[in-house]
Coordinates of C-alpha atoms and ligand atoms in Angstrom, one line a residue:
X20 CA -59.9 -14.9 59.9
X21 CA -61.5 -12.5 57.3
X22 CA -64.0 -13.4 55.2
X23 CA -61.2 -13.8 52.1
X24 CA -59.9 -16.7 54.1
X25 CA -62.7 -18.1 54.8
X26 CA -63.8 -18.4 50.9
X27 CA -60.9 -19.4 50.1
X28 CA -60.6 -22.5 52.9
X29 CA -63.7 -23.4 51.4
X30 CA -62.5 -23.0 47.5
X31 CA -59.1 -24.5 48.1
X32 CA -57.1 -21.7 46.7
X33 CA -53.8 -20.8 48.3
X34 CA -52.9 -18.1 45.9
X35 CA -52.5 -14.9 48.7
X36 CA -53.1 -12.1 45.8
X37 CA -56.7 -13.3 45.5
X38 CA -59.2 -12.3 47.1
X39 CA -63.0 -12.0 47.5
X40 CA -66.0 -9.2 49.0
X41 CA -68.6 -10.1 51.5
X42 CA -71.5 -10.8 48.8
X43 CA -69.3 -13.1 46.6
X44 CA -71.3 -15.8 46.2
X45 CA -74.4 -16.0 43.4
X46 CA -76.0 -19.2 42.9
X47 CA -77.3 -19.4 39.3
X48 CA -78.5 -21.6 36.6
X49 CA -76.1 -22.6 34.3
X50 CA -77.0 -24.8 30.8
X51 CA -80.1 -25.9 33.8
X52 CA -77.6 -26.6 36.0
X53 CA -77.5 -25.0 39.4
X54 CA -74.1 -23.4 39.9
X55 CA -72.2 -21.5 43.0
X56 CA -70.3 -18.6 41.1
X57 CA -68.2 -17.0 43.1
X58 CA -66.5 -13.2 42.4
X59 CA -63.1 -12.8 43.6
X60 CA -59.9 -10.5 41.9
X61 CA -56.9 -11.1 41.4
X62 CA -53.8 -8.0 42.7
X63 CA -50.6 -7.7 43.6
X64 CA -47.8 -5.4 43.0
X65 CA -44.9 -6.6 40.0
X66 CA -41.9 -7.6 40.5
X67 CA -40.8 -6.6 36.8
X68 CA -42.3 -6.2 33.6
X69 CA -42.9 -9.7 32.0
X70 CA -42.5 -8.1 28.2
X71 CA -39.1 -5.8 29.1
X72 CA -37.9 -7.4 32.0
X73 CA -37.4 -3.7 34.2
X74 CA -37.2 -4.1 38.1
X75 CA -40.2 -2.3 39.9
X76 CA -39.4 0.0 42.1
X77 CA -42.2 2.5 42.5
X78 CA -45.0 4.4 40.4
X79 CA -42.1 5.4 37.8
X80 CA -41.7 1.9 36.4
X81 CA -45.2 0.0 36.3
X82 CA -48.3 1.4 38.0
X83 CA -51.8 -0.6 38.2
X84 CA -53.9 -0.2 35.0
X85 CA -57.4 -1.8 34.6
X86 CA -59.0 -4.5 35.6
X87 CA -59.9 -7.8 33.0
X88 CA -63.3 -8.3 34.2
X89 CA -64.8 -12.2 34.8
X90 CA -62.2 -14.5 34.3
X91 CA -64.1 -17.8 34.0
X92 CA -62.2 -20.3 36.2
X93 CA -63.8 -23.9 36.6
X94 CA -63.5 -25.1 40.2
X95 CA -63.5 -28.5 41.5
X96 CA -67.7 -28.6 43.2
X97 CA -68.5 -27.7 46.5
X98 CA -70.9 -29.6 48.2
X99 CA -71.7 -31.4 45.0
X100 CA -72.6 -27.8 43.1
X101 CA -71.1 -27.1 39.9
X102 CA -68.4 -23.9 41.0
X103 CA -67.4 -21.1 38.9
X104 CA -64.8 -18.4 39.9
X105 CA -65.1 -15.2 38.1
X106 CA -62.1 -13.6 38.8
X107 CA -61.1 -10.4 37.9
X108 CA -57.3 -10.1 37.2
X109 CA -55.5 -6.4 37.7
X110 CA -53.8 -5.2 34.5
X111 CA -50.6 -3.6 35.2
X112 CA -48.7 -1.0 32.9
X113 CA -45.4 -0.2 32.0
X114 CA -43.8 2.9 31.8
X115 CA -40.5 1.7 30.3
X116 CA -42.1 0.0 27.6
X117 CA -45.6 0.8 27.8
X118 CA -46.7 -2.3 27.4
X119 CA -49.9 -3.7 29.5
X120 CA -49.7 -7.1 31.0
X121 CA -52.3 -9.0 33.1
X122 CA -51.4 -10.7 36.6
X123 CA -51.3 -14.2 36.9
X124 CA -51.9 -16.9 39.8
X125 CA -51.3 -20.4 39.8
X126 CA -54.7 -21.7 40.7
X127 CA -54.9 -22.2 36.6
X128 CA -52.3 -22.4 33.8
X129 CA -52.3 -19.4 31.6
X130 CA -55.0 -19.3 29.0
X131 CA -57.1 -21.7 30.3
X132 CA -60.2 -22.2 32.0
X133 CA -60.0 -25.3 34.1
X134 CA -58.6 -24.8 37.7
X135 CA -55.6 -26.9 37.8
X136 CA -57.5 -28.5 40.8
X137 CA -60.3 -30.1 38.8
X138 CA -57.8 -30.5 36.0
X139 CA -55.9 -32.9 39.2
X140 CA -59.6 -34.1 39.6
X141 CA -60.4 -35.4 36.4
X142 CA -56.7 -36.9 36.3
X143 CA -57.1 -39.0 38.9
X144 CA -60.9 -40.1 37.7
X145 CA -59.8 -41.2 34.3
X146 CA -57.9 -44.1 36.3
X147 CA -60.7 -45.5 36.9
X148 CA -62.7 -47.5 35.0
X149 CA -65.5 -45.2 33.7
X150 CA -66.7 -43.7 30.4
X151 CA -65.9 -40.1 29.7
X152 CA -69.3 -38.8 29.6
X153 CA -69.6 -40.1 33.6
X154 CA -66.3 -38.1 34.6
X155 CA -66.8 -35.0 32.9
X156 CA -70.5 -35.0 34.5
X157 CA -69.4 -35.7 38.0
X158 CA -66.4 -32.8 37.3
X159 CA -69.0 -30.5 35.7
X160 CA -66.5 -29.9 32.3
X161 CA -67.7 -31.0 29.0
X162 CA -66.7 -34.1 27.4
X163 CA -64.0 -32.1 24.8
X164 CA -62.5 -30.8 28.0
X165 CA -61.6 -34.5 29.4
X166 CA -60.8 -35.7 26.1
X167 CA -58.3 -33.2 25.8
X168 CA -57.2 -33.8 29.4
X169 CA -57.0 -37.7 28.2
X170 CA -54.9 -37.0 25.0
X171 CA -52.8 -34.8 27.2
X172 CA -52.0 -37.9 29.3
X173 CA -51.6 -40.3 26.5
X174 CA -48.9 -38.2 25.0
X175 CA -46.5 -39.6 26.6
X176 CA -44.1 -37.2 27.4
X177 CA -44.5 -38.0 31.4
X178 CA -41.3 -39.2 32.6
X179 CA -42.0 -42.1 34.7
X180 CA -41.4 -43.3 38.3
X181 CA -40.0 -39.7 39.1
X182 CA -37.3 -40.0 36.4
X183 CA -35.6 -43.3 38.0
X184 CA -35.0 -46.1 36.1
X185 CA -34.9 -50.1 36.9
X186 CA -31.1 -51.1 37.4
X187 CA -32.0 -54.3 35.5
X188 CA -34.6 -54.6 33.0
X189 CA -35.4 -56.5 29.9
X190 CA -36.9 -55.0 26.4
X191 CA -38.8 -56.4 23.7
X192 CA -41.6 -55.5 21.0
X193 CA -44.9 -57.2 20.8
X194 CA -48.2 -56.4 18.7
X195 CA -50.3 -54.2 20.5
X196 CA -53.3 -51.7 19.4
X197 CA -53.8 -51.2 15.5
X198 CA -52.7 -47.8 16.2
X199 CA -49.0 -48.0 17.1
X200 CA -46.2 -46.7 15.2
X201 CA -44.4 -49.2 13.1
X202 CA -47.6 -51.8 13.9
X203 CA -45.5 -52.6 17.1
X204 CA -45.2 -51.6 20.5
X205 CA -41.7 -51.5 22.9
X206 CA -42.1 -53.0 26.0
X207 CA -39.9 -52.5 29.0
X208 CA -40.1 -54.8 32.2
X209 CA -38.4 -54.9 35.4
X210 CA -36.6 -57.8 36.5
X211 CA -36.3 -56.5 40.3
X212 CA -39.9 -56.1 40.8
X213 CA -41.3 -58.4 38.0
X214 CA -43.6 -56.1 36.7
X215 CA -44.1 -54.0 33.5
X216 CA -41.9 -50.4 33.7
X217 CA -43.5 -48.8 30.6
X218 CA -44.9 -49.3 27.4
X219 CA -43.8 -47.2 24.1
X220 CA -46.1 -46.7 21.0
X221 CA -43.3 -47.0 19.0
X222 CA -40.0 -49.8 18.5
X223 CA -38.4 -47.6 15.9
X224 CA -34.5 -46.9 17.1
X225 CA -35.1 -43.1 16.4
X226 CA -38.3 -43.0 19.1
X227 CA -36.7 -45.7 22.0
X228 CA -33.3 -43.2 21.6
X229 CA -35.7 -40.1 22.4
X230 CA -37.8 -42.1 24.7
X231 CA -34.9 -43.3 27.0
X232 CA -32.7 -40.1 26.7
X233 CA -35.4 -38.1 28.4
X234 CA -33.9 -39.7 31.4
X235 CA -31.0 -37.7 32.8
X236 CA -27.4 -39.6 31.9
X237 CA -26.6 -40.1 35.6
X238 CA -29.4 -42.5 35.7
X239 CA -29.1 -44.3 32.5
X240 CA -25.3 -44.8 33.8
X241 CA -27.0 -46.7 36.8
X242 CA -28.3 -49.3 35.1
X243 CA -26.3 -52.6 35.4
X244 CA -28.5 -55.4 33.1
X245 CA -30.2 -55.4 29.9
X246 CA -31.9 -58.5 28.4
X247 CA -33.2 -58.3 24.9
X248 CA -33.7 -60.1 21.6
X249 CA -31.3 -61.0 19.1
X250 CA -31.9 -58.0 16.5
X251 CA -28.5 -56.2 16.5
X252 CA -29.6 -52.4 16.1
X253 CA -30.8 -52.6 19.3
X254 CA -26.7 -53.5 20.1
X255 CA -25.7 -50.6 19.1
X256 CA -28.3 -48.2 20.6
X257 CA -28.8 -49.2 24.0
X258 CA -24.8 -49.2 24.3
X259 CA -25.1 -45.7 23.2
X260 CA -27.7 -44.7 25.5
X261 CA -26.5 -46.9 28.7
X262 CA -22.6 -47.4 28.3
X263 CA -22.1 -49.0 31.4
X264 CA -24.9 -51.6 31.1
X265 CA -24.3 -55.0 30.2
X266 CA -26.4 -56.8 27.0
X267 CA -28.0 -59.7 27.2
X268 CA -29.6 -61.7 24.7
X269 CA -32.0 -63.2 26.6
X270 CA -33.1 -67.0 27.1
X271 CA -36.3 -67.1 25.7
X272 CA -35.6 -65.8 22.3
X273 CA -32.1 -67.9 22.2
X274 CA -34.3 -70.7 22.7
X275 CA -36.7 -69.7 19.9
X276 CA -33.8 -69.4 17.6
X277 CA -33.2 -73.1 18.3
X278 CA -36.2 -74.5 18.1
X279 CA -36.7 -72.6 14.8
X280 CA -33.6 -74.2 13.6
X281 CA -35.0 -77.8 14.5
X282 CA -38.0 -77.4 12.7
X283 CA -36.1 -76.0 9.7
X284 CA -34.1 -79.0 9.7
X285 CA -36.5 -81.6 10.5
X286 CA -39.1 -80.2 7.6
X287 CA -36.0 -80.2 5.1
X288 CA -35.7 -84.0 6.2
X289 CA -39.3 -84.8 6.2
X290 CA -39.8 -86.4 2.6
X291 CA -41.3 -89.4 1.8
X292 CA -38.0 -91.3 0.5
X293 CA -36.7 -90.7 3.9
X294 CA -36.1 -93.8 5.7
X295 CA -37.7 -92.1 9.1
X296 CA -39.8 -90.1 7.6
X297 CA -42.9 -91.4 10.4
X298 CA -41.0 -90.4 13.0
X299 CA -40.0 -86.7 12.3
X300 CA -43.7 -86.3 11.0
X301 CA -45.1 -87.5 14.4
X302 CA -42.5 -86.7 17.3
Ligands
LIG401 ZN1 -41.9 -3.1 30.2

């Protein structure tokens, strides 16, 4: 193994156009932090220009340019020190269009300074229950960083359970946090497994259309049962999102209805002329 592979056992980085020199490793002082930054760069030869789209095929079409020095790129820690990969990417120019463009490596999404590693890291540690402050600590990024990761998250646009839906499940609306849209939330619940599937910010028919049609049509023409309330634009939607479902008003709010009727009627009967007027007050 060469001392590139060994660095980058150790670092966790797969990409094979990276790679790193002998005396890589600094170990610095960072905001009084003690940090292991290591150097590395970043080459390989284009398969086409990313701004013209011409094939390479030699020194006529896109030749190696400069480098763009110190690429700050915030590993997950090694051996509990805060890392830093300053990576130097090759710039590359064009000769059709003689445009520059820089390489890129998947070890962090373009533009950004957190390894998608740590980005995994701090992912997983916001499952937990801790504040914050504590995670972006223990993963060395600052407390903006995982409060972006966080809203990131919460934007809901992650399609769950790998884009399969229940074959039977049951929706409803309920009051949830002060900051939902429409002051209620959509809930969704398995009947299979008996447990929650998801929960939506919103109830409006515009957002549970855009929220269930993110789910490809094959699956949505899966599902066999649905179970819901009584409100009858719901009907109409969720047989135009799952046409080969079947709709079910569900028991508990066809029970609701009736005991709200009773009550109606028994508080229009309960006046004082009434004959029985003890007994519908007390039973
Ligand atoms: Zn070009």
């Amino acid at each position: 193994m060469t001392h590139t592979d060994y660095t980058k056992k150790i670092l966790n980085i797969k990409d094979k156009n990276i790679y790193f020199e002998d005396d890589c490793l600094e170990i610095k002082k960072i905001k009084g932090i003690q940090t292991k930054i290591f150097h590395g760069y970043l080459t390989y030869i284009p398969d086409y220009c990313p701004k013209c789209g011409c094939i390479n095929e030699g020194f006529n079409d896109i030749i190696k340019w400069n480098f763009k020095k110190n690429c700050k790129i915030k590993l997950t820690k090694v051996s509990n020190y805060n890392t830093l990969l300053l990576l130097d990417k090759q710039r590359f120019l064009c000769k059709h269009c003689n445009h520059t463009f820089t390489a890129s490596t998947d070890i962090v999404d373009f533009h950004k300074q957190i390894s998608n590693d740590t980005h995994k890291s701090v992912t997983l540690d916001l499952m937990t229950k801790d504040s914050e402050k504590n995670i972006s600590f223990r993963n060395g990024i600052s407390t903006n960083s995982t409060n972006r990761i966080l809203y990131d998250l919460s934007k809901d646009e992650l399609i769950k359970n790998n884009g399969k839906l229940p074959t039977s499940f049951g929706i409803d609306e309920f009051k949830a946090t002060k900051d939902t849209v429409s002051k209620m939330a959509f809930i969704i619940v398995d009947h299979d497994k008996k447990n929650i599937f998801d929960i939506n910010n919103s109830r409006l028919s515009n957002d549970i259309y855009k929220y269930f049609s993110r789910y490809p049509r094959s699956e949505r023409n899966n599902v066999k049962f649905i179970t819901m309330d009584l409100f009858k634009p719901y009907y109409k939607l969720m047989h135009k999102l799952f046409p080969k479902a079947i709709l079910i008003p569900d028991r508990f709010h066809i029970i609701i209805q009736i005991r709200n009727a009773l009550d109606k009627t028994r508080l229009s009967l309960c006046n004082k002329s009434n004959p029985n007027y003890n007994k519908l007050k007390k039973y």
